[in-house]
Short mmCIF file of C-alpha atoms and ligand atoms in Angstrom, two decimals:
data_model
loop_
_atom_site.label_atom_id
_atom_site.label_comp_id
_atom_site.label_asym_id
_atom_site.label_seq_id
_atom_site.Cartn_x
_atom_site.Cartn_y
_atom_site.Cartn_z
CA UNK A 41 2.61 29.74 -75.00
CA UNK A 42 -0.70 30.54 -73.66
CA UNK A 43 -1.15 34.25 -72.86
CA UNK A 44 -3.44 35.22 -70.10
CA UNK A 45 -3.42 38.90 -69.30
CA UNK A 46 -4.76 40.57 -66.07
CA UNK A 47 -4.01 37.53 -64.03
CA UNK A 48 -2.86 39.71 -61.16
CA UNK A 49 -5.91 41.80 -60.93
CA UNK A 50 -8.26 39.47 -59.06
CA UNK A 51 -5.54 38.57 -56.69
CA UNK A 52 -4.65 42.24 -56.12
CA UNK A 53 -8.43 42.94 -55.39
CA UNK A 54 -8.67 40.07 -53.09
CA UNK A 55 -5.71 41.31 -51.10
CA UNK A 56 -7.45 44.74 -50.52
CA UNK A 57 -9.76 43.09 -48.16
CA UNK A 58 -7.10 41.14 -46.17
CA UNK A 59 -5.25 41.97 -43.18
CA UNK A 60 -1.78 43.60 -43.87
CA UNK A 61 0.94 41.01 -43.77
CA UNK A 62 3.55 43.49 -42.21
CA UNK A 63 3.97 42.90 -38.58
CA UNK A 64 3.63 46.00 -36.37
CA UNK A 65 6.79 45.57 -34.37
CA UNK A 66 7.94 47.83 -32.49
CA UNK A 67 4.29 48.80 -31.56
CA UNK A 68 3.51 45.20 -31.01
CA UNK A 69 5.73 42.48 -29.46
CA UNK A 70 7.58 40.60 -31.97
CA UNK A 71 6.65 37.00 -32.08
CA UNK A 72 9.77 34.79 -31.53
CA UNK A 73 10.11 30.80 -31.69
CA UNK A 74 11.16 29.21 -28.62
CA UNK A 75 14.74 28.35 -29.76
CA UNK A 76 15.63 31.91 -30.91
CA UNK A 77 19.16 32.72 -30.03
CA UNK A 78 19.78 36.17 -28.49
CA UNK A 79 21.80 37.62 -25.47
CA UNK A 80 23.92 35.00 -23.78
CA UNK A 81 23.51 34.75 -20.16
CA UNK A 82 26.29 33.66 -17.75
CA UNK A 83 26.08 32.20 -14.26
CA UNK A 84 29.06 32.98 -12.18
CA UNK A 85 28.40 29.99 -9.65
CA UNK A 86 28.64 27.38 -12.47
CA UNK A 87 31.82 28.45 -14.33
CA UNK A 88 35.07 26.65 -13.71
CA UNK A 89 37.32 28.75 -15.81
CA UNK A 90 38.11 26.31 -18.42
CA UNK A 91 37.94 28.84 -21.13
CA UNK A 92 36.40 26.57 -23.72
CA UNK A 93 33.96 29.14 -24.60
CA UNK A 94 36.64 31.69 -25.51
CA UNK A 95 38.37 28.96 -27.58
CA UNK A 96 35.40 28.49 -29.96
CA UNK A 97 33.88 31.92 -30.03
CA UNK A 98 34.21 32.87 -33.70
CA UNK A 99 34.23 36.59 -33.09
CA UNK A 100 36.28 36.74 -29.72
CA UNK A 101 33.10 38.33 -28.05
CA UNK A 102 33.33 36.41 -24.79
CA UNK A 103 36.13 36.93 -22.23
CA UNK A 104 36.47 34.76 -19.06
CA UNK A 105 38.53 36.53 -16.33
CA UNK A 106 39.25 35.71 -12.68
CA UNK A 107 36.80 37.68 -10.35
CA UNK A 108 38.20 40.61 -8.31
CA UNK A 109 37.01 39.36 -5.02
CA UNK A 110 37.97 35.66 -4.49
CA UNK A 111 36.72 33.96 -1.48
CA UNK A 112 39.26 33.78 1.41
CA UNK A 113 41.10 30.50 1.80
CA UNK A 114 39.68 28.56 4.88
CA UNK A 115 41.75 26.65 7.25
CA UNK A 116 40.35 23.11 7.53
CA UNK A 117 40.09 21.16 10.75
CA UNK A 118 43.38 19.55 10.18
CA UNK A 119 45.03 22.90 10.00
CA UNK A 120 45.80 22.83 6.25
CA UNK A 121 44.14 25.31 3.97
CA UNK A 122 41.08 23.79 2.24
CA UNK A 123 40.88 23.98 -1.45
CA UNK A 124 38.51 26.80 -2.65
CA UNK A 125 36.82 27.24 -5.86
CA UNK A 126 38.21 30.06 -7.79
CA UNK A 127 35.51 32.53 -9.07
CA UNK A 128 35.33 33.73 -12.73
CA UNK A 129 33.66 36.73 -14.28
CA UNK A 130 32.46 37.01 -17.82
CA UNK A 131 32.82 39.86 -20.16
CA UNK A 132 30.37 39.70 -23.01
CA UNK A 133 30.84 42.18 -26.00
CA UNK A 134 27.38 42.57 -27.32
CA UNK A 135 28.75 44.44 -30.37
CA UNK A 136 30.98 41.57 -31.31
CA UNK A 137 28.68 38.59 -30.59
CA UNK A 138 27.10 37.06 -33.60
CA UNK A 139 24.72 35.11 -31.38
CA UNK A 140 25.75 31.62 -32.75
CA UNK A 141 25.51 30.08 -29.07
CA UNK A 142 28.47 27.86 -29.80
CA UNK A 143 29.71 28.88 -26.48
CA UNK A 144 26.62 27.62 -24.98
CA UNK A 145 26.94 24.31 -26.56
CA UNK A 146 30.56 23.63 -25.59
CA UNK A 147 30.38 24.84 -21.98
CA UNK A 148 30.81 21.74 -19.82
CA UNK A 149 29.18 23.11 -16.89
CA UNK A 150 26.10 24.82 -18.57
CA UNK A 151 27.30 28.26 -17.19
CA UNK A 152 26.21 30.06 -20.33
CA UNK A 153 22.70 29.97 -21.92
CA UNK A 154 20.85 31.94 -24.62
CA UNK A 155 17.98 34.07 -23.73
CA UNK A 156 15.28 35.46 -25.90
CA UNK A 157 16.45 39.03 -25.05
CA UNK A 158 17.10 40.46 -28.49
CA UNK A 159 16.41 44.23 -28.26
CA UNK A 160 20.05 45.04 -27.64
CA UNK A 161 20.64 48.34 -29.43
CA UNK A 162 22.41 50.94 -27.28
CA UNK A 163 23.40 54.64 -28.13
CA UNK A 164 26.49 54.48 -26.01
CA UNK A 165 29.10 51.79 -27.03
CA UNK A 166 30.19 51.11 -23.61
CA UNK A 167 26.77 49.83 -22.51
CA UNK A 168 27.41 47.02 -25.10
CA UNK A 169 30.11 45.66 -22.85
CA UNK A 170 28.36 43.41 -20.25
CA UNK A 171 30.21 42.50 -17.27
CA UNK A 172 28.65 39.45 -15.42
CA UNK A 173 29.98 39.40 -12.00
CA UNK A 174 29.42 38.03 -8.59
CA UNK B 1413 26.45 57.14 -84.12
CA UNK B 1414 29.43 57.43 -81.71
CA UNK B 1415 29.91 54.44 -79.46
CA UNK B 1416 29.62 55.07 -75.79
CA UNK B 1417 31.18 53.18 -73.06
CA UNK B 1418 29.33 52.92 -69.69
CA UNK B 1419 30.88 51.59 -66.64
CA UNK B 1420 28.23 49.89 -64.34
CA UNK B 1421 29.82 49.46 -60.97
CA UNK B 1422 32.14 48.81 -59.09
CA UNK B 1423 29.75 49.66 -56.28
CA UNK B 1424 27.56 47.26 -57.81
CA UNK B 1425 24.98 44.65 -56.55
CA UNK B 1426 25.89 41.21 -58.28
CA UNK B 1427 27.88 38.54 -56.35
CA UNK B 1428 29.02 38.96 -52.79
CA UNK B 1429 31.69 41.45 -54.17
CA UNK B 1430 30.74 44.52 -56.03
CA UNK B 1431 32.01 44.34 -59.58
CA UNK B 1432 32.22 46.50 -62.51
CA UNK B 1433 30.81 46.12 -66.20
CA UNK B 1434 32.05 48.07 -68.96
CA UNK B 1435 29.22 48.30 -71.56
CA UNK B 1436 29.97 49.64 -74.98
CA UNK B 1437 26.70 50.95 -76.47
CA UNK B 1438 25.73 51.74 -80.00
CA UNK B 1439 22.78 53.82 -79.47
CA UNK B 1440 20.54 51.67 -77.32
CA UNK B 1441 22.19 48.53 -78.13
CA UNK B 1442 25.12 46.86 -76.36
CA UNK B 1443 27.84 45.68 -78.64
CA UNK B 1444 30.34 44.77 -76.03
CA UNK B 1445 30.68 44.12 -72.37
CA UNK B 1446 33.48 43.18 -70.10
CA UNK B 1447 33.29 42.15 -66.44
CA UNK B 1448 35.95 43.33 -63.73
CA UNK B 1449 35.90 41.77 -60.46
CA UNK B 1450 37.78 41.99 -57.05
CA UNK B 1451 36.46 45.34 -55.61
CA UNK B 1452 35.38 43.77 -52.23
CA UNK B 1453 38.04 41.33 -51.33
CA UNK B 1454 37.12 40.37 -47.75
CA UNK B 1455 40.02 37.96 -47.27
CA UNK B 1456 37.70 35.28 -45.77
CA UNK B 1457 39.82 32.39 -46.99
CA UNK B 1458 42.86 33.89 -45.23
CA UNK B 1459 40.90 34.47 -42.10
CA UNK B 1460 39.79 30.83 -42.17
CA UNK B 1461 43.37 29.84 -41.92
CA UNK B 1462 43.78 31.66 -38.69
CA UNK B 1463 40.74 30.03 -37.03
CA UNK B 1464 39.97 26.68 -35.75
CA UNK B 1465 37.63 24.26 -37.49
CA UNK B 1466 34.70 25.24 -35.28
CA UNK B 1467 35.18 28.92 -35.58
CA UNK B 1468 35.34 28.51 -39.54
CA UNK B 1469 31.77 27.28 -39.43
CA UNK B 1470 30.50 30.57 -38.51
CA UNK B 1471 33.01 32.52 -40.50
CA UNK B 1472 32.21 30.62 -43.75
CA UNK B 1473 28.47 30.70 -43.01
CA UNK B 1474 28.91 34.62 -43.47
CA UNK B 1475 30.21 34.40 -47.04
CA UNK B 1476 26.67 34.96 -48.14
CA UNK B 1477 23.52 35.78 -46.45
CA UNK B 1478 21.33 33.65 -48.69
CA UNK B 1479 23.38 30.54 -49.12
CA UNK B 1480 24.64 30.43 -45.62
CA UNK B 1481 23.72 26.66 -45.26
CA UNK B 1482 25.39 25.86 -48.67
CA UNK B 1483 28.65 27.15 -47.79
CA UNK B 1484 28.72 25.62 -44.42
CA UNK B 1485 27.71 22.29 -45.66
CA UNK B 1486 30.06 22.24 -48.37
CA UNK B 1487 33.04 23.21 -46.03
CA UNK B 1488 31.82 20.65 -43.34
CA UNK B 1489 31.56 17.98 -46.03
CA UNK B 1490 35.21 18.41 -46.60
CA UNK B 1491 36.18 18.38 -43.17
CA UNK B 1492 34.14 15.16 -42.38
CA UNK B 1493 35.65 13.44 -45.30
CA UNK B 1494 39.07 14.23 -44.04
CA UNK B 1495 38.37 13.14 -40.68
CA UNK B 1496 36.59 10.21 -41.82
CA UNK B 1497 33.55 10.86 -39.80
CA UNK B 1498 30.33 8.86 -40.54
CA UNK B 1499 27.48 11.40 -40.19
CA UNK B 1500 24.16 9.92 -38.67
CA UNK B 1501 21.34 9.49 -41.06
CA UNK B 1502 19.15 11.87 -39.20
CA UNK B 1503 21.50 14.66 -39.33
CA UNK B 1504 21.79 14.23 -42.95
CA UNK B 1505 18.06 14.34 -43.28
CA UNK B 1506 17.93 17.62 -41.39
CA UNK B 1507 20.76 19.04 -43.38
CA UNK B 1508 18.71 18.22 -46.65
CA UNK B 1509 15.64 19.76 -45.05
CA UNK B 1510 17.35 22.98 -44.23
CA UNK B 1511 19.21 23.04 -47.65
CA UNK B 1512 15.73 22.84 -49.37
CA UNK B 1513 14.05 25.27 -47.23
CA UNK B 1514 17.01 27.57 -48.18
CA UNK B 1515 16.56 26.96 -51.77
CA UNK B 1516 12.88 27.87 -51.52
CA UNK B 1517 13.72 31.17 -49.76
CA UNK B 1518 16.34 31.89 -52.23
CA UNK B 1519 14.22 31.24 -55.41
CA UNK B 1520 11.25 33.17 -53.91
CA UNK B 1521 13.56 36.13 -53.12
CA UNK B 1522 14.76 35.84 -56.78
CA UNK B 1523 11.37 35.85 -58.24
CA UNK B 1524 10.57 38.93 -56.25
CA UNK B 1525 13.81 40.60 -57.37
CA UNK B 1526 13.30 39.58 -61.05
CA UNK B 1527 9.67 40.86 -60.87
CA UNK B 1528 10.94 44.03 -59.26
CA UNK B 1529 13.60 44.70 -62.01
CA UNK B 1530 10.80 44.25 -64.68
CA UNK B 1531 8.74 46.78 -62.93
CA UNK B 1532 6.12 44.24 -61.80
CA UNK B 1533 5.94 45.34 -58.23
CA UNK B 1534 2.76 43.61 -57.24
CA UNK B 1535 4.25 40.23 -57.74
CA UNK B 1536 7.46 41.32 -55.89
CA UNK B 1537 5.34 42.30 -52.78
CA UNK B 1538 3.42 38.80 -52.88
CA UNK B 1539 6.53 36.64 -53.20
CA UNK B 1540 8.35 38.40 -50.54
CA UNK B 1541 5.40 38.18 -48.28
CA UNK B 1542 5.16 34.42 -49.03
CA UNK B 1543 8.89 33.89 -48.46
CA UNK B 1544 8.31 34.95 -44.74
CA UNK B 1545 6.75 31.37 -44.14
CA UNK B 1546 9.95 29.84 -45.15
CA UNK B 1547 11.94 32.15 -42.93
CA UNK B 1548 9.64 31.21 -40.12
CA UNK B 1549 10.25 27.66 -40.65
CA UNK B 1550 13.91 28.21 -40.68
CA UNK B 1551 14.01 30.27 -37.50
CA UNK B 1552 11.65 27.66 -35.71
CA UNK B 1553 14.24 24.94 -36.79
CA UNK B 1554 17.49 26.59 -36.13
CA UNK B 1555 16.95 29.80 -34.09
CA UNK B 1556 17.71 32.31 -36.73
CA UNK B 1557 16.11 33.55 -39.78
CA UNK B 1558 19.31 34.06 -41.89
CA UNK B 1559 22.42 32.57 -40.44
CA UNK B 1560 20.78 29.36 -39.20
CA UNK B 1561 24.00 27.68 -37.67
CA UNK B 1562 22.29 24.39 -37.88
CA UNK B 1563 25.45 22.63 -38.93
CA UNK B 1564 28.21 21.40 -36.81
CA UNK B 1565 31.11 19.12 -37.46
CA UNK B 1566 29.80 15.56 -37.28
CA UNK B 1567 26.07 16.33 -37.67
CA UNK B 1568 23.51 19.14 -36.82
CA UNK B 1569 22.99 21.20 -33.52
CA UNK B 1570 19.34 20.95 -33.29
CA UNK B 1571 16.90 18.09 -33.56
CA UNK B 1572 13.27 18.61 -35.20
CA UNK B 1573 10.31 17.31 -33.11
CA UNK B 1574 7.03 16.26 -34.49
CA UNK B 1575 5.26 19.47 -33.68
CA UNK B 1576 7.74 21.33 -35.76
CA UNK B 1577 7.46 18.94 -38.55
CA UNK B 1578 3.68 19.48 -38.57
CA UNK B 1579 4.07 23.23 -38.68
CA UNK B 1580 6.60 22.93 -41.66
CA UNK B 1581 4.25 20.72 -43.51
CA UNK B 1582 1.41 23.40 -42.99
CA UNK B 1583 3.54 26.32 -44.15
CA UNK B 1584 4.78 24.18 -47.29
CA UNK B 1585 1.14 23.34 -48.20
CA UNK B 1586 0.28 27.05 -48.21
CA UNK B 1587 3.40 27.81 -50.34
CA UNK B 1588 2.54 24.92 -52.77
CA UNK B 1589 -0.82 26.58 -53.38
CA UNK B 1590 0.71 29.94 -53.88
CA UNK B 1591 3.45 28.61 -56.13
CA UNK B 1592 0.84 27.20 -58.60
CA UNK B 1593 -0.43 30.79 -58.86
CA UNK B 1594 3.21 31.99 -59.45
CA UNK B 1595 3.83 29.42 -62.13
CA UNK B 1596 0.81 30.57 -64.03
CA UNK B 1597 1.62 34.24 -63.49
CA UNK B 1598 5.15 33.91 -64.58
CA UNK B 1599 4.54 31.82 -67.70
CA UNK B 1600 1.32 33.14 -69.04
CA UNK B 1601 1.31 36.92 -68.21
CA UNK B 1602 2.08 38.76 -71.49
CA UNK B 1603 3.89 41.54 -69.77
CA UNK B 1604 6.39 39.07 -68.25
CA UNK B 1605 6.66 37.37 -71.40
CA UNK B 1606 7.45 40.46 -73.24
CA UNK B 1607 10.08 41.37 -70.86
CA UNK B 1608 11.79 37.95 -70.59
CA UNK B 1609 11.58 36.24 -73.89
CA UNK B 1610 14.57 36.25 -76.08
CA UNK B 1611 16.30 38.52 -73.57
CA UNK B 1612 19.73 37.45 -72.33
CA UNK B 1613 20.23 34.66 -74.71
CA UNK B 1614 22.61 31.87 -73.75
CA UNK B 1615 22.83 28.90 -76.17
CA UNK B 1616 23.39 25.56 -74.92
CA UNK B 1617 26.92 25.39 -76.56
CA UNK B 1618 27.92 28.77 -74.78
CA UNK B 1619 26.59 27.87 -71.55
CA UNK B 1620 28.85 24.63 -71.45
CA UNK B 1621 31.79 26.73 -72.96
CA UNK B 1622 31.46 29.56 -70.40
CA UNK B 1623 30.80 27.10 -67.61
CA UNK B 1624 27.30 28.43 -66.71
CA UNK B 1625 25.82 26.75 -63.45
CA UNK B 1626 22.71 25.96 -61.79
CA UNK B 1627 19.40 27.38 -62.99
CA UNK B 1628 21.29 29.70 -65.50
CA UNK B 1629 22.69 26.55 -67.16
CA UNK B 1630 19.58 24.25 -66.77
CA UNK B 1631 17.57 27.08 -68.53
CA UNK B 1632 19.77 26.54 -71.47
CA UNK B 1633 19.17 22.83 -71.44
CA UNK B 1634 22.32 21.73 -69.68
CA UNK B 1635 21.63 18.82 -67.51
CA UNK B 1636 23.69 19.53 -64.53
CA UNK B 1637 22.79 19.37 -60.95
CA UNK B 1638 25.05 18.07 -58.17
CA UNK B 1639 22.05 16.65 -56.35
CA UNK B 1640 21.64 14.17 -59.24
CA UNK B 1641 25.16 13.77 -60.45
CA UNK B 1642 27.04 13.25 -57.16
CA UNK B 1643 24.38 12.95 -54.54
CA UNK B 1644 25.32 14.09 -51.06
CA UNK B 1645 23.33 13.97 -47.79
CA UNK B 1646 20.27 11.85 -48.65
CA UNK B 1647 19.49 13.22 -52.19
CA UNK B 1648 20.14 9.58 -53.54
CA UNK B 1649 17.19 8.29 -51.71
CA UNK B 1650 14.72 11.02 -52.68
CA UNK B 1651 12.48 11.13 -55.68
CA UNK B 1652 12.73 14.56 -57.46
CA UNK B 1653 13.24 15.73 -60.90
CA UNK B 1654 16.01 17.72 -62.54
CA UNK B 1655 14.32 20.80 -64.13
CA UNK B 1656 15.67 21.93 -67.40
CA UNK B 1657 14.20 24.30 -70.01
CA UNK B 1658 15.52 24.89 -73.46
CA UNK B 1659 14.29 28.54 -74.26
CA UNK B 1660 17.92 29.78 -73.39
CA UNK B 1661 16.74 33.09 -72.27
CA UNK B 1662 15.61 34.92 -69.12
CA UNK B 1663 12.25 33.39 -69.42
CA UNK B 1664 13.60 30.04 -69.16
CA UNK B 1665 15.49 30.96 -66.01
CA UNK B 1666 12.25 32.04 -64.56
CA UNK B 1667 10.65 28.86 -65.48
CA UNK B 1668 13.50 26.73 -64.10
CA UNK B 1669 13.39 28.40 -60.77
CA UNK B 1670 9.52 28.45 -60.17
CA UNK B 1671 9.40 24.67 -61.12
CA UNK B 1672 12.43 23.95 -58.73
CA UNK B 1673 10.34 25.44 -56.11
CA UNK B 1674 7.75 22.67 -56.50
CA UNK B 1675 10.35 20.04 -56.58
CA UNK B 1676 11.75 21.42 -53.27
CA UNK B 1677 8.28 21.17 -51.82
CA UNK B 1678 8.31 17.50 -52.75
CA UNK B 1679 11.75 16.82 -51.31
CA UNK B 1680 10.65 18.45 -47.96
CA UNK B 1681 7.50 16.35 -47.57
CA UNK B 1682 9.47 13.18 -48.53
CA UNK B 1683 12.26 14.05 -45.82
CA UNK B 1684 9.76 14.86 -43.19
CA UNK B 1685 7.55 11.67 -43.80
CA UNK B 1686 10.57 9.38 -43.54
CA UNK B 1687 12.84 11.05 -41.02
CA UNK B 1688 15.48 8.32 -39.90
CA UNK B 1689 15.67 7.86 -36.05
CA UNK B 1690 18.78 8.09 -34.02
CA UNK B 1691 21.41 10.51 -33.05
CA UNK B 1692 21.94 13.89 -34.63
CA UNK B 1693 25.63 14.31 -34.34
CA UNK B 1694 28.74 12.40 -33.52
CA UNK B 1695 31.80 13.70 -31.87
CA UNK B 1696 34.80 14.92 -34.06
CA UNK B 1697 38.08 15.42 -32.71
CA UNK B 1698 39.59 18.98 -32.19
CA UNK B 1699 42.44 18.06 -34.30
CA UNK B 1700 41.83 16.89 -37.89
CA UNK B 1701 44.28 14.50 -39.39
CA UNK B 1702 46.28 15.78 -42.25
CA UNK B 1703 44.58 15.45 -45.61
CA UNK B 1704 42.78 17.31 -48.32
CA UNK B 1705 39.31 17.19 -49.71
CA UNK B 1706 36.93 18.75 -52.22
CA UNK B 1707 33.23 19.00 -51.97
CA UNK B 1708 30.54 19.80 -54.50
CA UNK B 1709 27.19 21.11 -53.24
CA UNK B 1710 24.20 22.44 -55.35
CA UNK B 1711 23.55 25.91 -53.84
CA UNK B 1712 20.46 27.75 -55.04
CA UNK B 1713 22.57 29.57 -57.50
CA UNK B 1714 24.52 26.63 -58.82
CA UNK B 1715 27.44 24.35 -57.94
CA UNK B 1716 29.39 25.50 -54.82
CA UNK B 1717 32.83 24.02 -54.50
CA UNK B 1718 35.01 24.04 -51.33
CA UNK B 1719 38.57 22.62 -50.98
CA UNK B 1720 39.89 22.09 -47.45
CA UNK B 1721 43.59 21.03 -46.68
CA UNK B 1722 44.44 20.15 -43.05
CA UNK B 1723 47.65 19.56 -41.53
CA UNK B 1724 46.87 17.61 -38.38
CA UNK B 1725 46.36 20.67 -36.15
CA UNK B 1726 43.21 22.29 -35.10
CA UNK B 1727 43.45 25.00 -37.76
CA UNK B 1728 42.89 24.32 -41.53
CA UNK B 1729 45.88 24.85 -43.57
CA UNK B 1730 43.96 26.04 -46.71
CA UNK B 1731 40.28 26.72 -47.27
CA UNK B 1732 39.32 27.67 -50.95
CA UNK B 1733 35.79 28.64 -51.97
CA UNK B 1734 34.44 28.62 -55.35
CA UNK B 1735 31.00 30.23 -55.31
CA UNK B 1736 28.52 29.73 -58.31
CA UNK B 1737 28.27 33.32 -59.23
CA UNK B 1738 31.86 33.68 -60.10
CA UNK B 1739 31.33 31.01 -62.74
CA UNK B 1740 28.14 32.39 -63.95
CA UNK B 1741 29.83 35.86 -64.49
CA UNK B 1742 31.51 34.54 -67.52
CA UNK B 1743 28.33 34.15 -69.36
CA UNK B 1744 27.03 37.65 -68.66
CA UNK B 1745 28.91 39.60 -71.38
CA UNK B 1746 27.61 37.01 -73.86
CA UNK B 1747 24.08 37.41 -72.71
CA UNK B 1748 24.37 41.26 -72.80
CA UNK B 1749 25.73 41.44 -76.42
CA UNK B 1750 22.96 42.62 -78.88
CA UNK B 1751 20.49 43.50 -76.10
CA UNK B 1752 19.23 46.84 -75.08
CA UNK B 1753 20.55 48.89 -72.31
CA UNK B 1754 17.04 48.54 -70.81
CA UNK B 1755 17.59 44.66 -70.58
CA UNK B 1756 20.75 45.10 -68.45
CA UNK B 1757 19.07 45.08 -65.01
CA UNK B 1758 17.02 41.94 -65.76
CA UNK B 1759 19.77 40.09 -67.49
CA UNK B 1760 22.27 40.59 -64.78
CA UNK B 1761 19.45 39.80 -62.04
CA UNK B 1762 18.72 36.61 -64.03
CA UNK B 1763 21.91 34.82 -62.89
CA UNK B 1764 20.70 35.66 -59.37
CA UNK B 1765 23.62 37.77 -58.05
CA UNK B 1766 23.00 39.51 -54.67
CA UNK B 1767 21.33 42.65 -55.36
CA UNK B 1768 22.30 44.36 -52.08
CA UNK B 1769 23.96 47.66 -52.75
CA UNK B 1770 22.67 50.41 -55.09
CA UNK B 1771 24.91 50.75 -58.03
CA UNK B 1772 25.99 53.80 -59.80
CA UNK B 1773 26.72 53.89 -63.62
CA UNK B 1774 28.35 56.75 -65.48
CA UNK B 1775 27.28 57.42 -69.08
CA UNK B 1776 30.06 58.86 -70.99
CA UNK B 1777 29.37 60.43 -74.43
CA UNK B 1778 32.69 60.05 -76.32
CA UNK B 1779 31.44 62.77 -78.87
CA UNK B 1780 31.25 65.77 -76.69
CA UNK B 1781 32.93 64.35 -73.49
CA UNK B 1782 29.98 64.81 -71.29
CA UNK B 1783 29.11 62.50 -68.46
CA UNK B 1784 26.11 61.53 -66.82
CA UNK B 1785 25.48 59.36 -63.69
CA UNK B 1786 22.96 56.66 -63.63
CA UNK B 1787 22.38 54.83 -60.47
CA UNK B 1788 20.79 51.45 -60.25
CA UNK B 1789 17.37 52.89 -59.33
CA UNK B 1790 17.48 55.22 -62.41
CA UNK B 1791 18.57 52.50 -64.65
CA UNK B 1792 15.60 50.38 -63.54
CA UNK B 1793 13.25 53.33 -64.06
CA UNK B 1794 14.88 54.05 -67.41
CA UNK B 1795 14.27 50.42 -68.41
CA UNK B 1796 10.66 50.68 -67.32
CA UNK B 1797 9.90 53.85 -69.34
CA UNK B 1798 11.72 52.35 -72.36
CA UNK B 1799 9.34 49.40 -72.28
CA UNK B 1800 6.25 51.56 -71.63
CA UNK B 1801 7.03 53.25 -74.73
CA UNK B 1802 6.84 49.88 -76.53
CA UNK B 1803 3.58 49.08 -75.06
CA UNK B 1804 4.86 46.82 -72.26
CA UNK B 1805 3.19 48.24 -69.10
CA UNK B 1806 2.67 46.58 -65.71
CA UNK B 1807 1.11 49.57 -64.08
CA UNK B 1808 -2.13 49.27 -65.92
CA UNK B 1809 -2.57 45.63 -64.94
S1 SF4 C 2351 33.17 27.05 -21.23
FE1 SF4 C 2351 31.63 27.42 -19.44
S2 SF4 C 2351 32.82 26.73 -17.59
FE2 SF4 C 2351 34.17 26.98 -19.28
S3 SF4 C 2351 34.93 29.03 -18.87
FE3 SF4 C 2351 33.33 29.24 -20.43
S4 SF4 C 2351 31.53 29.69 -19.14
FE4 SF4 C 2351 33.19 28.95 -17.77
S1 SF4 C 2352 27.09 33.42 -29.13
FE1 SF4 C 2352 28.87 32.94 -30.48
S2 SF4 C 2352 29.72 35.04 -30.84
FE2 SF4 C 2352 28.46 35.25 -29.09
S3 SF4 C 2352 29.96 34.92 -27.38
FE3 SF4 C 2352 28.90 32.84 -27.85
S4 SF4 C 2352 30.46 31.92 -29.32
FE4 SF4 C 2352 30.98 34.09 -29.27
#
């Protein structure tokens, strides 16, 4: 076996004159790639309450509940009540969510979407429970 | 001199579960070693039986942070076989790509850890810095650095575009350059040789007997690599070598891993240059028909085996995981026997277990009944000092 001592020395000296490789986060903004999965967003208007997202969520982080203030039933021109779209709210437990975005993928109405919003740490636990409502 | 028994663990790195080593010492030399497992039973297999097939993807991904793609691919391979799903070629190619990126990140991580255990911290810093390039590739492709979640039943979740492919090639070219340097460094630096040659010997016959796997077995000259023996994904269409080495010691394990890095670069370039067109996934029904299946997969640490049994519902009846480190553990007592206490960290690190938690060891002197506590850090320092006295010193290089 060939032996060549001190191989690391020139390399180490070269590195002395280079920029540090460590990123300066949190003093500088972290660089994220476009598809990075972070907080899941919910749009009340689009959700139809099929609860597919709850069914696939591996960590039971998402909950779809009927909204408190539902629209009043309207009487149509023929005197019968018109069908109204029920409204659903979403409770997202950020402390449970593993940001896999499986719920986003399964949602038939694209009511869910992932954002790049990754700085989600909180001191109070109840702030980790997001309630998306109308 | 009285023999001393040292328990190493159980709050110990190796494997996903902490385990315990009882080392019987005669002075500095190890004359016997036993492994005790089972301190960190997480019940993942049972949990998998209570979740549906899609939820299990993300559960099983979390068996390990480093081989997350390996475990999922292995599980999905089983389910797809039972459901008789034909996965599109493009999805297979993307799975191969991610699998090789994962191997690079795991091997670079290991190289750093091994250097660190030897006291060669400069190399540790450089390999871990370069590893960031692979993690960037993975984040760009999948949306996460560690738990990529690229796999889904019937294919992959994200496609790759031309610009991403270009970026990956750029990063791989850089890593190729760096790896050439690491190959030289790891094989010619006298201090590395002094710490690794003839340490943790595992002869060919013993490696077979004790069912060593992956780079640990290949460094003992055993020709086994699932990618060659039972090709999955698109490995049968790729041109790469199975790396083996016959020095049967820790040095061999270093050589096998650094040369495997070079092969992985080759594979990635081939995959990206001939990416098949077409869909990236097909639909798989919620309910998987009754059946059972076994899938073998070459994870960075060796052969990973999953067994899935379905009963026609949307929840698997049984999921069994055999991770490679479990198999590699059988060889550790043999490797340790006859070596010095100072070689324990590098020998255990050489099978590439997860060095995640700081360990604590108690030295018990049977003669006067005194105990002393060593933690992993102290043991590491002790090993560096031990070798310094013998003239192996990294700090002056
Ligand atoms: S899957 Fe989409 S539409 Fe269905 S309940 Fe969830 S958010 Fe609403
Ligand atoms: S991202 Fe994953 S864990 Fe989070 S709510 Fe959606 S499915 Fe559940």
